[in-house]
Short mmCIF file of C-alpha atoms in Angstrom, two decimals:
data_model
loop_
_atom_site.label_atom_id
_atom_site.label_comp_id
_atom_site.label_asym_id
_atom_site.label_seq_id
_atom_site.Cartn_x
_atom_site.Cartn_y
_atom_site.Cartn_z
CA MET A 23 0.00 0.00 0.00
CA ALA A 24 1.25 3.51 -0.80
CA THR A 25 2.63 5.36 2.18
CA GLN A 26 0.51 8.28 3.39
CA PHE A 27 2.61 11.41 3.16
CA ILE A 28 2.40 13.94 5.98
CA ASP A 29 4.36 17.17 5.61
CA ASP A 30 6.73 17.83 8.52
CA LYS A 31 8.92 20.31 6.66
CA ALA A 32 6.79 23.46 6.46
CA PRO A 33 7.11 24.15 10.24
CA ILE A 34 10.89 23.94 9.78
CA CYS A 35 10.98 26.11 6.67
CA ILE A 36 8.63 28.94 7.67
CA PRO A 37 10.83 30.46 10.44
CA PHE A 38 13.85 30.17 8.14
CA ILE A 39 12.03 31.96 5.30
CA LEU A 40 10.69 34.71 7.59
CA ASN A 41 14.19 35.37 8.88
CA ARG A 42 15.68 35.51 5.38
CA LEU A 43 12.83 37.77 4.25
CA GLN A 44 13.46 40.19 7.10
CA LEU A 45 17.16 40.37 6.22
CA HIS A 46 16.30 40.76 2.54
CA GLN A 47 13.86 43.61 3.15
CA GLN A 48 16.38 45.39 5.35
CA ALA A 49 18.87 45.18 2.48
CA HIS A 50 16.30 46.24 -0.15
CA PRO A 51 14.04 48.88 1.44
CA SER A 52 11.41 50.82 -0.51
CA SER A 53 12.62 54.33 -1.28
CA ASN A 54 9.16 55.91 -1.34
CA SER A 55 5.49 55.02 -1.77
CA ASN A 56 5.47 55.93 -5.47
CA SER A 57 8.39 53.73 -6.47
CA LYS A 58 8.21 50.09 -7.49
CA PRO A 59 8.29 47.71 -4.54
CA PRO A 60 11.64 46.09 -3.73
CA ARG A 61 12.57 42.92 -5.56
CA PRO A 62 11.03 39.79 -4.05
CA LEU A 63 13.00 37.26 -2.06
CA ILE A 64 13.91 34.51 -4.52
CA ILE A 65 14.06 31.02 -2.99
CA GLY A 66 15.27 27.87 -4.72
CA LEU A 67 13.94 24.52 -3.58
CA ASN A 68 15.63 21.25 -4.52
CA GLY A 69 14.50 17.73 -3.69
CA LEU A 70 14.62 14.23 -5.08
CA GLN A 71 11.69 13.07 -7.18
CA GLY A 72 8.94 11.84 -4.91
CA VAL A 73 10.45 13.32 -1.74
CA GLY A 74 7.56 15.73 -1.28
CA LYS A 75 8.47 19.02 -2.98
CA SER A 76 4.98 19.61 -4.30
CA THR A 77 3.48 18.60 -0.97
CA LEU A 78 5.73 21.14 0.76
CA VAL A 79 5.34 24.21 -1.47
CA VAL A 80 1.55 24.31 -1.11
CA PRO A 81 1.49 24.69 2.71
CA LEU A 82 4.54 26.98 2.50
CA ALA A 83 2.76 29.39 0.18
CA GLU A 84 -0.48 29.15 2.17
CA ALA A 85 1.29 29.89 5.45
CA LEU A 86 3.20 32.85 4.04
CA ASN A 87 0.07 34.28 2.42
CA ARG A 88 -1.74 34.00 5.77
CA GLU A 89 1.09 36.06 7.25
CA GLY A 90 0.32 38.77 4.70
CA ILE A 91 3.33 37.83 2.55
CA PRO A 92 2.21 37.40 -1.07
CA THR A 93 4.04 34.32 -2.36
CA LEU A 94 4.40 32.83 -5.82
CA VAL A 95 5.43 29.22 -6.45
CA CYS A 96 6.67 28.04 -9.83
CA SER A 97 8.22 24.79 -11.04
CA ILE A 98 11.15 24.14 -13.34
CA ASP A 99 8.97 21.42 -14.89
CA ASP A 100 6.82 24.07 -16.58
CA PHE A 101 9.90 25.31 -18.45
CA TYR A 102 10.65 22.10 -20.32
CA LEU A 103 11.26 22.43 -24.05
CA THR A 104 8.23 22.07 -26.25
CA HIS A 105 7.58 18.59 -27.62
CA GLU A 106 8.88 19.66 -31.02
CA GLN A 107 12.06 21.12 -29.51
CA GLN A 108 12.62 17.98 -27.43
CA LEU A 109 12.27 15.78 -30.51
CA ALA A 110 14.77 17.97 -32.33
CA LEU A 111 17.25 17.74 -29.45
CA ALA A 112 16.92 13.95 -29.38
CA HIS A 113 17.30 13.75 -33.18
CA GLU A 114 20.43 15.93 -33.13
CA ASN A 115 21.98 13.77 -30.40
CA PRO A 116 20.82 10.23 -31.22
CA ASP A 117 23.60 8.52 -29.26
CA ASN A 118 23.07 10.54 -26.08
CA ALA A 119 20.46 8.64 -24.07
CA LEU A 120 20.26 11.50 -21.57
CA TRP A 121 18.62 13.76 -24.16
CA GLN A 122 16.19 11.24 -25.60
CA VAL A 123 13.63 12.18 -22.94
CA ARG A 124 12.92 15.32 -20.92
CA GLY A 125 14.66 15.76 -17.58
CA GLU A 126 18.40 16.34 -17.68
CA PRO A 127 20.01 19.79 -18.10
CA GLY A 128 19.57 20.83 -21.70
CA THR A 129 15.89 19.87 -21.86
CA HIS A 130 14.63 23.14 -20.32
CA ASP A 131 13.94 26.45 -22.05
CA ILE A 132 16.43 28.58 -20.13
CA PRO A 133 15.87 31.80 -22.15
CA LEU A 134 12.16 31.58 -21.25
CA LEU A 135 12.99 30.92 -17.59
CA LYS A 136 15.36 33.92 -17.50
CA SER A 137 12.80 36.14 -19.18
CA VAL A 138 10.07 35.27 -16.68
CA PHE A 139 12.36 35.80 -13.70
CA SER A 140 13.64 39.09 -15.09
CA SER A 141 10.03 40.30 -15.02
CA LEU A 142 9.36 38.85 -11.57
CA LEU A 143 12.36 40.71 -10.14
CA THR A 144 10.96 44.06 -11.26
CA HIS A 145 7.24 43.20 -10.78
CA ALA A 146 6.72 43.63 -14.52
CA PRO A 147 3.88 41.86 -16.35
CA THR A 148 4.64 38.29 -17.37
CA SER A 149 3.00 34.86 -17.56
CA LEU A 150 3.98 31.50 -16.09
CA PRO A 151 4.06 28.77 -18.73
CA GLN A 152 2.12 25.55 -18.24
CA TYR A 153 3.39 22.11 -19.21
CA ASP A 154 1.29 18.97 -19.56
CA LYS A 155 3.37 15.83 -18.98
CA ALA A 156 0.54 13.57 -20.17
CA LEU A 157 0.51 14.81 -23.78
CA PHE A 158 2.02 12.72 -26.57
CA SER A 159 1.65 9.49 -24.57
CA GLY A 160 3.62 10.85 -21.65
CA GLN A 161 6.34 12.61 -23.64
CA GLY A 162 4.70 15.91 -22.68
CA ASP A 163 4.38 19.32 -24.27
CA ARG A 164 4.08 22.97 -23.30
CA LEU A 165 0.55 24.30 -23.42
CA PRO A 166 -0.30 27.31 -25.60
CA PRO A 167 0.36 30.79 -24.11
CA SER A 168 -3.37 31.45 -23.84
CA THR A 169 -3.43 28.95 -20.93
CA TRP A 170 -0.46 30.43 -19.05
CA THR A 171 -0.91 32.08 -15.66
CA PRO A 172 -0.81 35.90 -15.92
CA ILE A 173 1.37 37.65 -13.34
CA ASN A 174 1.62 41.35 -12.44
CA GLN A 175 -0.83 42.32 -15.17
CA GLN A 176 -2.08 45.27 -13.12
CA GLN A 177 0.47 48.05 -12.92
CA PRO A 178 1.58 48.98 -10.42
CA PRO A 179 0.76 45.62 -8.77
CA GLN A 180 -1.67 45.93 -5.89
CA ASN A 181 -0.19 43.09 -3.85
CA PRO A 182 3.32 42.58 -5.22
CA PHE A 183 4.95 39.26 -4.49
CA GLN A 184 7.38 39.40 -1.61
CA VAL A 185 8.51 35.80 -2.03
CA VAL A 186 9.03 33.72 -5.18
CA ILE A 187 9.85 30.01 -4.84
CA LEU A 188 11.27 28.04 -7.77
CA GLU A 189 11.13 24.31 -7.11
CA GLY A 190 12.51 21.37 -9.03
CA TRP A 191 14.60 18.23 -8.85
CA CYS A 192 17.67 19.92 -10.42
CA ILE A 193 17.31 23.42 -8.95
CA GLY A 194 20.62 24.60 -7.51
CA PHE A 195 22.78 22.04 -9.33
CA ARG A 196 25.90 23.70 -10.66
CA PRO A 197 28.40 22.41 -13.24
CA ILE A 198 31.63 20.87 -12.04
CA SER A 199 34.99 20.78 -13.81
CA PRO A 200 35.44 18.37 -16.73
CA GLU A 201 38.13 16.65 -14.68
CA ALA A 202 35.66 16.10 -11.84
CA VAL A 203 33.11 14.66 -14.28
CA ALA A 204 35.77 12.27 -15.61
CA THR A 205 36.74 11.22 -12.08
CA LYS A 206 33.14 10.47 -11.13
CA HIS A 207 32.59 8.64 -14.43
CA SER A 208 35.54 6.31 -13.79
CA ALA A 209 34.55 5.58 -10.17
CA PRO A 210 31.93 2.96 -9.18
CA SER A 211 28.44 4.39 -9.68
CA ARG A 212 24.85 3.37 -10.18
CA THR A 213 24.28 5.02 -13.56
CA LEU A 214 27.24 7.12 -14.71
CA HIS A 215 29.07 4.14 -16.19
CA GLN A 216 26.07 3.52 -18.46
CA HIS A 217 26.87 6.70 -20.42
CA ARG A 218 29.82 7.85 -22.46
CA LEU A 219 31.96 10.52 -20.84
CA GLU A 220 31.34 13.00 -23.68
CA HIS A 221 27.59 12.74 -23.08
CA LEU A 222 28.00 13.55 -19.40
CA LEU A 223 30.27 16.45 -20.32
CA ALA A 224 27.58 17.77 -22.68
CA ILE A 225 25.05 17.71 -19.84
CA ASN A 226 27.56 19.42 -17.56
CA GLU A 227 28.18 22.18 -20.12
CA LYS A 228 24.46 22.81 -20.57
CA LEU A 229 24.01 23.08 -16.80
CA GLY A 230 26.21 26.17 -16.91
CA GLU A 231 23.36 28.02 -18.65
CA TYR A 232 21.20 27.54 -15.54
CA ASP A 233 23.64 29.58 -13.45
CA ASP A 234 22.08 32.87 -14.58
CA VAL A 235 18.96 31.88 -12.63
CA THR A 236 20.78 30.12 -9.79
CA ARG A 237 22.65 33.35 -9.05
CA LEU A 238 19.32 35.07 -8.39
CA PHE A 239 18.58 32.95 -5.31
CA ASP A 240 18.58 34.80 -2.01
CA ALA A 241 17.88 31.64 -0.02
CA PHE A 242 17.77 27.93 -0.67
CA LEU A 243 15.84 24.93 0.65
CA HIS A 244 17.35 21.49 0.08
CA ILE A 245 15.38 18.34 0.86
CA ASP A 246 18.16 15.78 0.94
CA SER A 247 18.03 12.06 1.68
CA GLU A 248 20.00 9.64 3.80
CA ASN A 249 20.16 7.48 0.68
CA THR A 250 19.62 8.87 -2.81
CA GLU A 251 18.46 5.47 -4.06
CA TYR A 252 15.25 5.90 -2.05
CA VAL A 253 14.05 7.84 -5.11
CA TYR A 254 13.27 4.53 -6.85
CA ASP A 255 11.00 3.40 -4.00
CA TRP A 256 9.32 6.79 -3.76
CA ARG A 257 8.57 6.82 -7.46
CA LEU A 258 7.11 3.32 -7.22
CA GLU A 259 4.85 4.53 -4.40
CA GLN A 260 3.67 7.42 -6.56
CA GLU A 261 2.70 5.00 -9.32
CA GLU A 262 0.88 2.78 -6.81
CA HIS A 263 -0.99 5.81 -5.50
CA LEU A 264 -1.97 6.68 -9.07
CA ARG A 265 -3.41 3.19 -9.58
CA LEU A 266 -5.36 3.38 -6.32
CA THR A 267 -6.81 6.83 -6.96
CA ARG A 268 -7.85 5.90 -10.50
CA GLY A 269 -9.08 2.45 -9.54
CA ASP A 270 -7.15 1.07 -12.51
CA PRO A 271 -4.56 -1.66 -11.83
CA ASN A 272 -2.98 -0.97 -15.22
CA ALA A 273 -2.46 2.76 -14.67
CA GLY A 274 1.02 4.13 -14.07
CA MET A 275 4.43 2.66 -14.74
CA THR A 276 5.59 -0.86 -13.93
CA LYS A 277 8.61 -1.42 -11.67
CA GLU A 278 10.84 -1.90 -14.71
CA GLN A 279 9.53 1.28 -16.30
CA VAL A 280 10.10 3.22 -13.07
CA VAL A 281 13.73 2.07 -12.96
CA ARG A 282 14.29 3.20 -16.55
CA PHE A 283 12.53 6.50 -15.85
CA VAL A 284 14.54 7.35 -12.74
CA ASP A 285 17.76 6.16 -14.36
CA ALA A 286 17.34 9.00 -16.87
CA TYR A 287 17.59 11.53 -14.02
CA TYR A 288 19.95 9.74 -11.67
CA PRO A 289 23.24 10.73 -13.36
CA ALA A 290 22.66 14.34 -12.30
CA TYR A 291 22.18 13.22 -8.69
CA GLU A 292 25.49 11.40 -8.84
CA LEU A 293 27.28 14.35 -10.41
CA TYR A 294 25.88 17.31 -8.51
CA SER A 295 24.37 16.33 -5.16
CA GLU A 296 27.71 16.56 -3.38
CA GLY A 297 28.18 20.18 -4.44
CA LEU A 298 24.73 21.13 -3.20
CA ARG A 299 25.35 19.42 0.15
CA ASN A 300 28.54 21.43 0.55
CA GLY A 301 26.56 24.65 0.13
CA LEU A 302 25.24 26.67 -2.79
CA PHE A 303 26.35 30.07 -1.49
CA THR A 304 29.85 31.29 -0.68
CA ASP A 305 28.83 34.82 0.30
CA LYS A 306 25.58 34.29 2.25
CA PRO A 307 26.18 32.18 5.36
CA GLY A 308 22.99 30.77 6.81
CA ALA A 309 21.03 31.24 3.58
CA GLN A 310 20.71 27.51 2.84
CA LEU A 311 18.55 25.11 4.82
CA ARG A 312 19.28 21.40 4.33
CA MET A 313 16.74 18.88 5.59
CA VAL A 314 17.87 15.25 5.50
CA VAL A 315 15.00 12.75 5.33
CA GLY A 316 14.84 9.00 5.85
CA ARG A 317 13.09 6.31 3.86
CA ASP A 318 9.76 7.46 5.37
CA ARG A 319 10.43 10.99 4.02
CA LYS A 320 10.43 12.38 7.57
CA VAL A 321 13.13 14.86 8.53
CA LYS A 322 15.99 13.29 10.50
CA GLU A 323 18.45 16.19 10.50
CA VAL A 324 18.33 19.95 9.83
CA ILE A 325 21.46 21.89 8.85
CA GLU A 326 21.86 25.58 8.11
CA ILE A 327 24.72 26.30 5.72
#
């Protein structure tokens, strides 16, 4: 039976966010009532697939909004390439298994992500894209702009966002040196040895494009795990939950399909998780909160970095 998930992370995160927001607002005060409001606090949130990111961001946003702190949550998943662009990427790189499906660095529309966040920083009008993972038999596609969520359409905004949270499984990952990629590739691993070194280096190079957004983060939440391989079990539980809620024993992925699905993401965990655990920021001590969870997804350790 699928494990019932109960969020125990929001009570840990809220005091941390309120403290970072206070420091942020002290550093970015409003000059006068007629000027644009100060830039919002930008928070990155990283967590393994199935660890409970989506379950966390909802109560986080609700709690902050109850405190009178307008909060916007967006997901890196909504910035995947269009289906046509993903097919083109796969066609141009037929030997690179990491780009045959969406997921790894290189399969997101980074110019679109940067454009949206540029507007969010200045409270300018923009729209959040929407992505439907179920289209094209699960390959997914971006929905037309007419369905996107309008943001800051009224100028000046009546209730400008004070907090913006960007969540995703690869948020905060930063490229490492080619030598480090080669070292990890030659060492024992779960998935890295399944790929050619040049393919991992291509992923690593593409990840550098994400840095323009990563550098915007004022604070960071990291839901880490005692064992990264728990992600396979968590994904299996999600598929079981899908079958139960739909009442269809054939819904969702089989165990073998889950392994293949997670294997497409796992190389990035093996390459970049260590760097994130060591700390994303070098100039903002205390701006990263790392929560280490066990197999039951409950927090076992909390570390401020």
